[in-house]
Amino acid sequence: MRISRVEAIALNLDLSRPFSGGTYVVKSRPTILTSVTLEDGTIGSIYGGDETDTQSRIVETINAVYAPKLVGEDIRDFQKLWQLMSDTFVDLGNRGLHQLDMHPRAILMQAISAIDNAMWDARARHYGVPLWKLLGGVRDRVPVISIGGYYPPDGQDPSEAIAEEIDAVRAAGCIGIKMKVGRMAVDQDIERVRAARKAGGDDFVLTVDANQGWKLGDAIDFCAAAEKLDLGIRWLEEPLTWHDQTDGLKRLASKTRIPINVGQGEITGIACRDLMSKGDVNILNLDCTLCGGVTEWQRVAAMARFMNVEMAHHEEPQIAVHLIAANPHALYVEIFANKARDPLLWELPSNFPKISNGYMEVPTAPGIGVELNQDVIEKYRV
Ligand SMILES: [Mg+2]
């Protein structure tokens, strides 16, 4: 079954208010919608990513560089197609300077990811099965947590704010929260996490995300205080500043029993290998809209399994639900229960999976199983 067309378009909407994490502020909700059409008219189509600055370059790379190479290829040959994209030389102004070149490389990897994911939708539709079944089919519902706990505007008590939010997250059907830390002093963040545990109760899944906001000493202090207070943190995400991601993480891991989760910004499987082998991390929250798509995510998941590392997925529930459902060592799917943080999640799919009692149902329709609302696409098209 041959590919007849590949196309991407950019979507974007401004949020009604900004959201502050450990090291950044989110003001808009961009994404890329990628479609792969097969010769029999089957269309695989999925949105993903939330890149603002380089969005147009990613879309251009998909349409001008990779699309012409893929037309005429057999949709079933996923290893071949991934390699074909990966081996394509694209001049994005790389300078032969490893860390500076990461920026243009990330553009390529996001383009490859978007196409790979849309091809998996087309492939699963071609075979007539939901994606998670095609990938292995471990479970038909997955536990869901909400990303939240952003820092409230000045004037609102941070501990009261998180307690209120946890009530809302529970009401949205989530089993837990991933809350932001790393922007305030460690003792103030500990107070917020303490308030979250009190509001959520013992069985509430409580994870924290510092967005690479801490130096090693801060992270060690946070872990020591959280363990002393027995706060039951399921994982600590991206604790350390960006330039200390292997040796620093390993030192932190030697000082705490709180599981460490990293990987959402990685754009290669090799980097994930290093995080596991050199960084001694416990969980990878690899993002298939960045790392090279479902194909590379599955390769990393297989490697992680042999290294006793669990898998999570950064955001993107529309596709993450399939990966979490298809891997026995995968944990939670993540949503934004606060609809103002991610309006697209609630507007774009016309049949978003049902969430209740802490679980999201995994789609049963062929492919990714998400039908996209055409009016919403036109409304937010860049
Ligand atoms: Mg994170």
mmCIF file of C-alpha atoms and ligand atoms in Angstrom:
data_model
loop_
_atom_site.group_PDB
_atom_site.id
_atom_site.type_symbol
_atom_site.label_atom_id
_atom_site.label_comp_id
_atom_site.label_asym_id
_atom_site.label_seq_id
_atom_site.Cartn_x
_atom_site.Cartn_y
_atom_site.Cartn_z
ATOM 1 C CA MET A 1 0.000 0.000 0.000
ATOM 2 C CA ARG A 2 1.748 3.117 -1.295
ATOM 3 C CA ILE A 3 1.850 6.641 0.124
ATOM 4 C CA SER A 4 0.365 9.218 -2.272
ATOM 5 C CA ARG A 5 0.638 12.445 -0.249
ATOM 6 C CA VAL A 6 2.195 13.894 2.932
ATOM 7 C CA GLU A 7 1.212 17.321 4.210
ATOM 8 C CA ALA A 8 1.565 19.415 7.372
ATOM 9 C CA ILE A 9 -0.169 22.600 8.481
ATOM 10 C CA ALA A 10 0.457 24.835 11.504
ATOM 11 C CA LEU A 11 -2.184 25.654 14.137
ATOM 12 C CA ASN A 12 -1.943 28.173 16.948
ATOM 13 C CA LEU A 13 -4.116 29.908 19.499
ATOM 14 C CA ASP A 14 -3.364 32.437 22.215
ATOM 15 C CA LEU A 15 -4.185 31.285 25.749
ATOM 16 C CA SER A 16 -6.578 33.345 27.864
ATOM 17 C CA ARG A 17 -3.876 33.765 30.517
ATOM 18 C CA PRO A 18 -0.173 32.837 30.931
ATOM 19 C CA PHE A 19 0.915 29.690 32.851
ATOM 20 C CA SER A 20 4.189 29.776 34.863
ATOM 21 C CA GLY A 21 6.268 26.605 35.315
ATOM 22 C CA GLY A 22 9.628 26.126 37.028
ATOM 23 C CA THR A 23 11.659 27.902 34.336
ATOM 24 C CA TYR A 24 9.235 29.202 31.700
ATOM 25 C CA VAL A 25 5.892 30.860 30.954
ATOM 26 C CA VAL A 26 3.398 29.444 28.410
ATOM 27 C CA LYS A 27 1.266 32.017 26.535
ATOM 28 C CA SER A 28 0.028 30.193 23.444
ATOM 29 C CA ARG A 29 -0.908 26.726 22.228
ATOM 30 C CA PRO A 30 0.715 25.945 18.876
ATOM 31 C CA THR A 31 0.674 22.518 17.248
ATOM 32 C CA ILE A 32 1.286 20.851 13.885
ATOM 33 C CA LEU A 33 -1.304 18.772 12.053
ATOM 34 C CA THR A 34 0.270 16.186 9.747
ATOM 35 C CA SER A 35 -1.577 13.987 7.258
ATOM 36 C CA VAL A 36 -0.421 10.979 5.246
ATOM 37 C CA THR A 37 -2.695 9.815 2.414
ATOM 38 C CA LEU A 38 -2.480 6.303 0.940
ATOM 39 C CA GLU A 39 -3.246 5.340 -2.652
ATOM 40 C CA ASP A 40 -6.629 3.834 -1.661
ATOM 41 C CA GLY A 41 -7.718 7.128 -0.062
ATOM 42 C CA THR A 42 -6.979 6.137 3.554
ATOM 43 C CA ILE A 43 -5.787 9.198 5.489
ATOM 44 C CA GLY A 44 -3.624 9.021 8.586
ATOM 45 C CA SER A 45 -3.704 12.279 10.469
ATOM 46 C CA ILE A 46 -2.583 13.470 13.897
ATOM 47 C CA TYR A 47 -1.658 16.686 15.643
ATOM 48 C CA GLY A 48 1.333 16.977 17.945
ATOM 49 C CA GLY A 49 4.033 19.210 19.372
ATOM 50 C CA ASP A 50 3.831 22.667 20.879
ATOM 51 C CA GLU A 51 6.752 24.466 19.306
ATOM 52 C CA THR A 52 6.346 28.212 18.849
ATOM 53 C CA ASP A 53 9.547 29.754 17.460
ATOM 54 C CA THR A 54 10.444 27.122 14.876
ATOM 55 C CA GLN A 55 6.951 25.902 14.003
ATOM 56 C CA SER A 56 7.018 27.263 10.442
ATOM 57 C CA ARG A 57 10.427 25.710 9.750
ATOM 58 C CA ILE A 58 9.234 22.305 10.937
ATOM 59 C CA VAL A 59 6.165 22.506 8.686
ATOM 60 C CA GLU A 60 8.302 23.657 5.751
ATOM 61 C CA THR A 61 10.741 20.765 6.330
ATOM 62 C CA ILE A 62 7.908 18.244 6.316
ATOM 63 C CA ASN A 63 6.308 19.599 3.142
ATOM 64 C CA ALA A 64 9.401 20.483 1.119
ATOM 65 C CA VAL A 65 12.027 17.946 2.233
ATOM 66 C CA TYR A 66 10.480 14.711 3.463
ATOM 67 C CA ALA A 67 7.090 14.604 1.701
ATOM 68 C CA PRO A 68 8.519 14.192 -1.848
ATOM 69 C CA LYS A 69 10.820 11.388 -0.640
ATOM 70 C CA LEU A 70 7.984 9.389 0.899
ATOM 71 C CA VAL A 71 5.459 9.497 -1.962
ATOM 72 C CA GLY A 72 5.377 6.084 -3.663
ATOM 73 C CA GLU A 73 6.839 4.228 -0.650
ATOM 74 C CA ASP A 74 5.056 1.278 1.025
ATOM 75 C CA ILE A 75 3.388 2.421 4.278
ATOM 76 C CA ARG A 76 4.124 -0.955 5.898
ATOM 77 C CA ASP A 77 7.923 -0.492 5.799
ATOM 78 C CA PHE A 78 8.257 1.573 8.954
ATOM 79 C CA GLN A 79 11.915 0.810 9.646
ATOM 80 C CA LYS A 80 12.874 1.653 6.074
ATOM 81 C CA LEU A 81 10.838 4.874 6.027
ATOM 82 C CA TRP A 82 12.259 6.092 9.331
ATOM 83 C CA GLN A 83 15.793 5.438 8.116
ATOM 84 C CA LEU A 84 15.076 7.151 4.817
ATOM 85 C CA MET A 85 14.105 10.336 6.662
ATOM 86 C CA SER A 86 16.926 10.032 9.183
ATOM 87 C CA ASP A 87 19.543 9.599 6.427
ATOM 88 C CA THR A 88 18.318 12.560 4.385
ATOM 89 C CA PHE A 89 20.819 15.398 4.437
ATOM 90 C CA VAL A 90 19.219 18.759 5.134
ATOM 91 C CA ASP A 91 21.277 21.941 5.295
ATOM 92 C CA LEU A 92 19.870 23.936 8.192
ATOM 93 C CA GLY A 93 22.994 25.968 8.742
ATOM 94 C CA ASN A 94 24.700 23.455 11.040
ATOM 95 C CA ARG A 95 28.184 24.626 12.002
ATOM 96 C CA GLY A 96 29.782 21.392 13.152
ATOM 97 C CA LEU A 97 29.414 22.604 16.732
ATOM 98 C CA HIS A 98 27.689 19.891 18.683
ATOM 99 C CA GLN A 99 25.581 21.831 21.169
ATOM 100 C CA LEU A 100 24.810 24.802 18.884
ATOM 101 C CA ASP A 101 23.696 22.381 16.171
ATOM 102 C CA MET A 102 21.141 20.796 18.486
ATOM 103 C CA HIS A 103 18.678 23.558 17.634
ATOM 104 C CA PRO A 104 18.453 22.871 13.879
ATOM 105 C CA ARG A 105 18.644 19.138 14.559
ATOM 106 C CA ALA A 106 15.575 19.463 16.775
ATOM 107 C CA ILE A 107 13.710 20.988 13.836
ATOM 108 C CA LEU A 108 14.510 17.916 11.739
ATOM 109 C CA MET A 109 13.571 15.500 14.515
ATOM 110 C CA GLN A 110 10.233 17.219 15.079
ATOM 111 C CA ALA A 111 9.513 17.005 11.357
ATOM 112 C CA ILE A 112 10.444 13.302 11.279
ATOM 113 C CA SER A 113 8.353 12.721 14.414
ATOM 114 C CA ALA A 114 5.259 14.388 12.969
ATOM 115 C CA ILE A 115 5.414 12.307 9.790
ATOM 116 C CA ASP A 116 6.256 9.068 11.603
ATOM 117 C CA ASN A 117 3.248 9.531 13.908
ATOM 118 C CA ALA A 118 0.862 10.300 11.041
ATOM 119 C CA MET A 119 2.218 7.264 9.169
ATOM 120 C CA TRP A 120 1.448 5.076 12.194
ATOM 121 C CA ASP A 121 -2.142 6.324 12.087
ATOM 122 C CA ALA A 122 -2.336 5.523 8.361
ATOM 123 C CA ARG A 123 -0.651 2.139 8.889
ATOM 124 C CA ALA A 124 -2.979 1.085 11.696
ATOM 125 C CA ARG A 125 -5.993 2.234 9.646
ATOM 126 C CA HIS A 126 -4.627 0.183 6.730
ATOM 127 C CA TYR A 127 -4.440 -2.910 8.953
ATOM 128 C CA GLY A 128 -7.844 -2.056 10.454
ATOM 129 C CA VAL A 129 -6.695 -2.063 14.098
ATOM 130 C CA PRO A 130 -6.263 0.550 16.836
ATOM 131 C CA LEU A 131 -2.616 1.639 17.100
ATOM 132 C CA TRP A 132 -2.118 0.250 20.618
ATOM 133 C CA LYS A 133 -3.217 -3.194 19.374
ATOM 134 C CA LEU A 134 -0.786 -3.017 16.471
ATOM 135 C CA LEU A 135 2.009 -2.142 18.925
ATOM 136 C CA GLY A 136 1.283 -4.951 21.333
ATOM 137 C CA GLY A 137 -1.990 -4.309 23.152
ATOM 138 C CA VAL A 138 -1.296 -4.559 26.883
ATOM 139 C CA ARG A 139 -4.424 -2.864 28.343
ATOM 140 C CA ASP A 140 -7.599 -1.144 27.205
ATOM 141 C CA ARG A 141 -7.543 1.700 29.737
ATOM 142 C CA VAL A 142 -4.663 3.675 31.234
ATOM 143 C CA PRO A 143 -4.373 5.706 34.428
ATOM 144 C CA VAL A 144 -4.390 9.450 33.802
ATOM 145 C CA ILE A 145 -2.748 12.325 35.667
ATOM 146 C CA SER A 146 -3.101 16.050 35.100
ATOM 147 C CA ILE A 147 -0.233 18.433 34.509
ATOM 148 C CA GLY A 148 -0.842 21.436 36.732
ATOM 149 C CA GLY A 149 0.302 23.148 39.882
ATOM 150 C CA TYR A 150 1.524 26.156 37.940
ATOM 151 C CA TYR A 151 2.518 29.079 40.159
ATOM 152 C CA PRO A 152 -0.476 31.288 40.959
ATOM 153 C CA PRO A 153 -0.457 35.025 40.225
ATOM 154 C CA ASP A 154 0.942 37.226 43.003
ATOM 155 C CA GLY A 155 -1.451 37.675 45.869
ATOM 156 C CA GLN A 156 -2.859 34.144 45.924
ATOM 157 C CA ASP A 157 -1.557 31.797 48.629
ATOM 158 C CA PRO A 158 0.409 29.046 46.795
ATOM 159 C CA SER A 159 -0.625 26.287 49.223
ATOM 160 C CA GLU A 160 -4.311 27.233 49.017
ATOM 161 C CA ALA A 161 -4.047 27.423 45.231
ATOM 162 C CA ILE A 162 -2.653 23.895 44.876
ATOM 163 C CA ALA A 163 -5.197 22.448 47.320
ATOM 164 C CA GLU A 164 -8.037 23.976 45.287
ATOM 165 C CA GLU A 165 -6.546 22.726 42.058
ATOM 166 C CA ILE A 166 -6.297 19.168 43.346
ATOM 167 C CA ASP A 167 -10.032 19.136 44.004
ATOM 168 C CA ALA A 168 -10.548 20.187 40.372
ATOM 169 C CA VAL A 169 -8.126 17.529 39.084
ATOM 170 C CA ARG A 170 -9.976 14.822 40.995
ATOM 171 C CA ALA A 171 -13.294 16.146 39.686
ATOM 172 C CA ALA A 172 -11.907 15.838 36.131
ATOM 173 C CA GLY A 173 -11.418 12.099 36.739
ATOM 174 C CA CYS A 174 -7.632 12.063 37.163
ATOM 175 C CA ILE A 175 -5.778 9.719 39.507
ATOM 176 C CA GLY A 176 -3.056 12.277 40.293
ATOM 177 C CA ILE A 177 -1.195 15.430 39.394
ATOM 178 C CA LYS A 178 2.187 16.525 38.101
ATOM 179 C CA MET A 179 2.804 19.820 39.873
ATOM 180 C CA LYS A 180 5.434 22.459 39.183
ATOM 181 C CA VAL A 181 8.323 23.070 41.574
ATOM 182 C CA GLY A 182 11.646 24.856 41.130
ATOM 183 C CA ARG A 183 10.554 28.489 40.808
ATOM 184 C CA MET A 184 10.302 29.282 44.544
ATOM 185 C CA ALA A 185 12.783 28.548 47.335
ATOM 186 C CA VAL A 186 12.980 24.835 48.181
ATOM 187 C CA ASP A 187 11.263 25.209 51.574
ATOM 188 C CA GLN A 188 8.378 27.126 49.964
ATOM 189 C CA ASP A 189 7.967 24.435 47.300
ATOM 190 C CA ILE A 190 7.986 21.769 50.021
ATOM 191 C CA GLU A 191 5.098 23.618 51.699
ATOM 192 C CA ARG A 192 3.139 23.551 48.419
ATOM 193 C CA VAL A 193 3.808 19.810 47.935
ATOM 194 C CA ARG A 194 2.785 19.183 51.530
ATOM 195 C CA ALA A 195 -0.472 21.044 50.913
ATOM 196 C CA ALA A 196 -0.991 18.975 47.753
ATOM 197 C CA ARG A 197 -0.533 15.693 49.630
ATOM 198 C CA LYS A 198 -2.941 16.822 52.339
ATOM 199 C CA ALA A 199 -5.553 17.842 49.751
ATOM 200 C CA GLY A 200 -5.135 14.700 47.642
ATOM 201 C CA GLY A 201 -5.012 12.150 50.449
ATOM 202 C CA ASP A 202 -2.750 9.093 50.681
ATOM 203 C CA ASP A 203 -3.863 7.373 47.469
ATOM 204 C CA PHE A 204 -3.504 10.410 45.192
ATOM 205 C CA VAL A 205 -0.602 10.093 42.720
ATOM 206 C CA LEU A 206 1.687 13.044 43.380
ATOM 207 C CA THR A 207 4.553 13.817 41.007
ATOM 208 C CA VAL A 208 6.648 16.999 40.851
ATOM 209 C CA ASP A 209 8.409 18.657 37.905
ATOM 210 C CA ALA A 210 11.232 21.204 38.330
ATOM 211 C CA ASN A 211 11.642 21.810 34.572
ATOM 212 C CA GLN A 212 15.460 21.717 34.985
ATOM 213 C CA GLY A 213 15.214 24.536 37.531
ATOM 214 C CA TRP A 214 17.613 23.369 40.255
ATOM 215 C CA LYS A 215 21.298 23.032 40.917
ATOM 216 C CA LEU A 216 22.301 19.701 42.443
ATOM 217 C CA GLY A 217 22.323 21.020 46.026
ATOM 218 C CA ASP A 218 18.745 22.353 45.752
ATOM 219 C CA ALA A 219 17.514 19.056 44.349
ATOM 220 C CA ILE A 220 19.207 17.084 47.146
ATOM 221 C CA ASP A 221 17.658 19.439 49.747
ATOM 222 C CA PHE A 222 14.210 19.026 48.201
ATOM 223 C CA CYS A 223 14.451 15.236 48.169
ATOM 224 C CA ALA A 224 15.735 15.066 51.756
ATOM 225 C CA ALA A 225 12.867 17.266 53.012
ATOM 226 C CA ALA A 226 10.241 15.375 50.976
ATOM 227 C CA GLU A 227 11.481 12.026 52.296
ATOM 228 C CA LYS A 228 11.630 13.245 55.890
ATOM 229 C CA LEU A 229 8.005 14.417 55.641
ATOM 230 C CA ASP A 230 7.056 11.178 53.868
ATOM 231 C CA LEU A 231 5.265 13.058 51.058
ATOM 232 C CA GLY A 232 5.022 9.964 48.846
ATOM 233 C CA ILE A 233 6.293 11.534 45.630
ATOM 234 C CA ARG A 234 5.839 9.099 42.742
ATOM 235 C CA TRP A 235 8.588 10.807 40.712
ATOM 236 C CA LEU A 236 10.738 13.911 40.593
ATOM 237 C CA GLU A 237 10.880 15.177 37.014
ATOM 238 C CA GLU A 238 13.749 17.072 35.388
ATOM 239 C CA PRO A 239 15.323 18.175 38.663
ATOM 240 C CA LEU A 240 18.637 19.508 37.355
ATOM 241 C CA THR A 241 19.809 22.377 35.217
ATOM 242 C CA TRP A 242 20.208 21.472 31.524
ATOM 243 C CA HIS A 243 23.987 21.081 31.486
ATOM 244 C CA ASP A 244 24.164 18.481 34.258
ATOM 245 C CA GLN A 245 22.040 15.675 32.878
ATOM 246 C CA THR A 246 24.157 12.562 33.410
ATOM 247 C CA ASP A 247 26.716 12.843 36.222
ATOM 248 C CA GLY A 248 24.497 15.263 38.153
ATOM 249 C CA LEU A 249 21.474 12.989 37.905
ATOM 250 C CA LYS A 250 23.575 10.034 38.980
ATOM 251 C CA ARG A 251 24.762 11.873 42.083
ATOM 252 C CA LEU A 252 21.199 12.886 42.910
ATOM 253 C CA ALA A 253 20.000 9.303 42.397
ATOM 254 C CA SER A 254 22.592 8.130 44.927
ATOM 255 C CA LYS A 255 21.126 10.486 47.551
ATOM 256 C CA THR A 256 17.404 9.730 47.284
ATOM 257 C CA ARG A 257 14.891 6.944 46.855
ATOM 258 C CA ILE A 258 12.446 9.225 45.012
ATOM 259 C CA PRO A 259 12.346 7.962 41.393
ATOM 260 C CA ILE A 260 13.856 10.398 38.884
ATOM 261 C CA ASN A 261 12.083 11.027 35.578
ATOM 262 C CA VAL A 262 13.768 12.814 32.651
ATOM 263 C CA GLY A 263 13.884 12.689 28.864
ATOM 264 C CA GLN A 264 11.059 14.883 27.538
ATOM 265 C CA GLY A 265 13.457 17.065 25.576
ATOM 266 C CA GLU A 266 15.639 14.313 24.125
ATOM 267 C CA ILE A 267 15.797 14.057 20.354
ATOM 268 C CA THR A 268 17.753 10.797 20.062
ATOM 269 C CA GLY A 269 17.503 7.278 21.408
ATOM 270 C CA ILE A 270 21.244 7.377 22.102
ATOM 271 C CA ALA A 271 20.733 10.274 24.549
ATOM 272 C CA CYS A 272 18.114 8.136 26.315
ATOM 273 C CA ARG A 273 20.617 5.299 26.537
ATOM 274 C CA ASP A 274 23.067 7.678 28.244
ATOM 275 C CA LEU A 275 20.435 8.951 30.683
ATOM 276 C CA MET A 276 19.801 5.356 31.742
ATOM 277 C CA SER A 277 23.353 4.020 31.721
ATOM 278 C CA LYS A 278 25.235 7.109 32.929
ATOM 279 C CA GLY A 279 22.508 9.131 34.659
ATOM 280 C CA ASP A 280 21.002 6.171 36.554
ATOM 281 C CA VAL A 281 17.476 7.525 36.015
ATOM 282 C CA ASN A 282 14.347 5.509 36.863
ATOM 283 C CA ILE A 283 11.763 6.773 34.364
ATOM 284 C CA LEU A 284 11.910 8.275 30.858
ATOM 285 C CA ASN A 285 9.111 10.632 29.822
ATOM 286 C CA LEU A 286 10.156 10.589 26.192
ATOM 287 C CA ASP A 287 7.942 12.591 23.824
ATOM 288 C CA CYS A 288 7.114 10.964 20.482
ATOM 289 C CA THR A 289 6.531 14.374 18.876
ATOM 290 C CA LEU A 290 10.203 15.210 19.511
ATOM 291 C CA CYS A 291 12.232 12.002 19.696
ATOM 292 C CA GLY A 292 11.582 10.648 16.208
ATOM 293 C CA GLY A 293 7.987 9.485 16.488
ATOM 294 C CA VAL A 294 6.330 6.256 17.588
ATOM 295 C CA THR A 295 9.054 4.229 15.832
ATOM 296 C CA GLU A 296 11.909 5.627 17.920
ATOM 297 C CA TRP A 297 9.798 5.812 21.107
ATOM 298 C CA GLN A 298 9.128 2.083 20.843
ATOM 299 C CA ARG A 299 12.828 1.353 20.342
ATOM 300 C CA VAL A 300 13.697 3.340 23.475
ATOM 301 C CA ALA A 301 10.880 1.646 25.405
ATOM 302 C CA ALA A 302 12.317 -1.754 24.488
ATOM 303 C CA MET A 303 15.791 -0.660 25.637
ATOM 304 C CA ALA A 304 14.370 0.795 28.874
ATOM 305 C CA ARG A 305 12.639 -2.459 29.702
ATOM 306 C CA PHE A 306 15.935 -4.305 29.761
ATOM 307 C CA MET A 307 17.409 -1.638 32.034
ATOM 308 C CA ASN A 308 14.596 -1.664 34.636
ATOM 309 C CA VAL A 309 13.513 1.816 33.606
ATOM 310 C CA GLU A 310 9.813 2.677 33.408
ATOM 311 C CA MET A 311 8.270 4.698 30.574
ATOM 312 C CA ALA A 312 6.142 7.823 30.766
ATOM 313 C CA HIS A 313 5.175 10.230 28.002
ATOM 314 C CA HIS A 314 5.393 14.010 28.043
ATOM 315 C CA GLU A 315 1.927 15.454 27.290
ATOM 316 C CA GLU A 316 0.337 14.618 23.868
ATOM 317 C CA PRO A 317 -2.368 12.306 25.274
ATOM 318 C CA GLN A 318 -3.970 11.876 21.846
ATOM 319 C CA ILE A 319 -1.090 9.597 20.855
ATOM 320 C CA ALA A 320 0.567 8.827 24.215
ATOM 321 C CA VAL A 321 -2.496 6.837 25.284
ATOM 322 C CA HIS A 322 -1.593 4.222 22.639
ATOM 323 C CA LEU A 323 2.053 3.960 23.724
ATOM 324 C CA ILE A 324 1.185 3.713 27.414
ATOM 325 C CA ALA A 325 -1.439 1.065 26.588
ATOM 326 C CA ALA A 326 1.026 -0.952 24.489
ATOM 327 C CA ASN A 327 3.911 -1.229 26.983
ATOM 328 C CA PRO A 328 3.770 -3.185 30.263
ATOM 329 C CA HIS A 329 6.348 -0.903 31.921
ATOM 330 C CA ALA A 330 4.589 2.370 30.972
ATOM 331 C CA LEU A 331 2.886 4.488 33.631
ATOM 332 C CA TYR A 332 0.361 7.311 33.136
ATOM 333 C CA VAL A 333 -1.073 9.350 30.311
ATOM 334 C CA GLU A 334 -0.970 13.114 30.962
ATOM 335 C CA ILE A 335 -3.670 15.691 30.266
ATOM 336 C CA PHE A 336 -4.245 19.315 31.232
ATOM 337 C CA ALA A 337 -7.393 19.138 33.351
ATOM 338 C CA ASN A 338 -7.493 22.943 33.298
ATOM 339 C CA LYS A 339 -9.093 23.577 29.910
ATOM 340 C CA ALA A 340 -7.589 27.083 29.720
ATOM 341 C CA ARG A 341 -4.055 25.576 29.569
ATOM 342 C CA ASP A 342 -4.743 23.367 26.528
ATOM 343 C CA PRO A 343 -7.984 24.346 24.759
ATOM 344 C CA LEU A 344 -7.009 22.278 21.693
ATOM 345 C CA LEU A 345 -7.218 19.035 23.659
ATOM 346 C CA TRP A 346 -10.867 19.701 24.329
ATOM 347 C CA GLU A 347 -11.816 21.329 20.996
ATOM 348 C CA LEU A 348 -9.785 19.635 18.260
ATOM 349 C CA PRO A 349 -10.710 15.945 18.633
ATOM 350 C CA SER A 350 -14.429 15.424 18.155
ATOM 351 C CA ASN A 351 -14.268 12.108 20.035
ATOM 352 C CA PHE A 352 -11.634 12.483 22.744
ATOM 353 C CA PRO A 353 -11.394 9.300 24.876
ATOM 354 C CA LYS A 354 -13.585 9.143 27.968
ATOM 355 C CA ILE A 355 -11.903 9.792 31.331
ATOM 356 C CA SER A 356 -13.467 8.545 34.560
ATOM 357 C CA ASN A 357 -12.420 7.156 37.938
ATOM 358 C CA GLY A 358 -8.750 7.840 37.249
ATOM 359 C CA TYR A 359 -8.568 6.110 33.858
ATOM 360 C CA MET A 360 -8.714 7.028 30.185
ATOM 361 C CA GLU A 361 -10.326 4.546 27.812
ATOM 362 C CA VAL A 362 -8.062 3.580 24.929
ATOM 363 C CA PRO A 363 -9.656 4.187 21.497
ATOM 364 C CA THR A 364 -11.063 1.123 19.741
ATOM 365 C CA ALA A 365 -11.375 2.610 16.229
ATOM 366 C CA PRO A 366 -8.646 1.797 13.666
ATOM 367 C CA GLY A 367 -5.527 3.967 13.818
ATOM 368 C CA ILE A 368 -5.049 6.542 16.527
ATOM 369 C CA GLY A 369 -8.821 6.727 16.702
ATOM 370 C CA VAL A 370 -9.052 10.487 16.989
ATOM 371 C CA GLU A 371 -11.373 12.288 14.559
ATOM 372 C CA LEU A 372 -10.368 15.940 14.200
ATOM 373 C CA ASN A 373 -12.916 18.727 14.024
ATOM 374 C CA GLN A 374 -12.463 20.472 10.639
ATOM 375 C CA ASP A 375 -14.053 23.730 11.821
ATOM 376 C CA VAL A 376 -11.535 23.954 14.680
ATOM 377 C CA ILE A 377 -8.668 23.283 12.271
ATOM 378 C CA GLU A 378 -9.769 26.187 10.060
ATOM 379 C CA LYS A 379 -10.317 28.428 13.097
ATOM 380 C CA TYR A 380 -6.744 28.058 14.391
ATOM 381 C CA ARG A 381 -4.892 27.539 11.113
ATOM 382 C CA VAL A 382 -1.834 29.827 10.963
HETATM 383 MG MG MG B 1 8.228 17.968 32.390
#
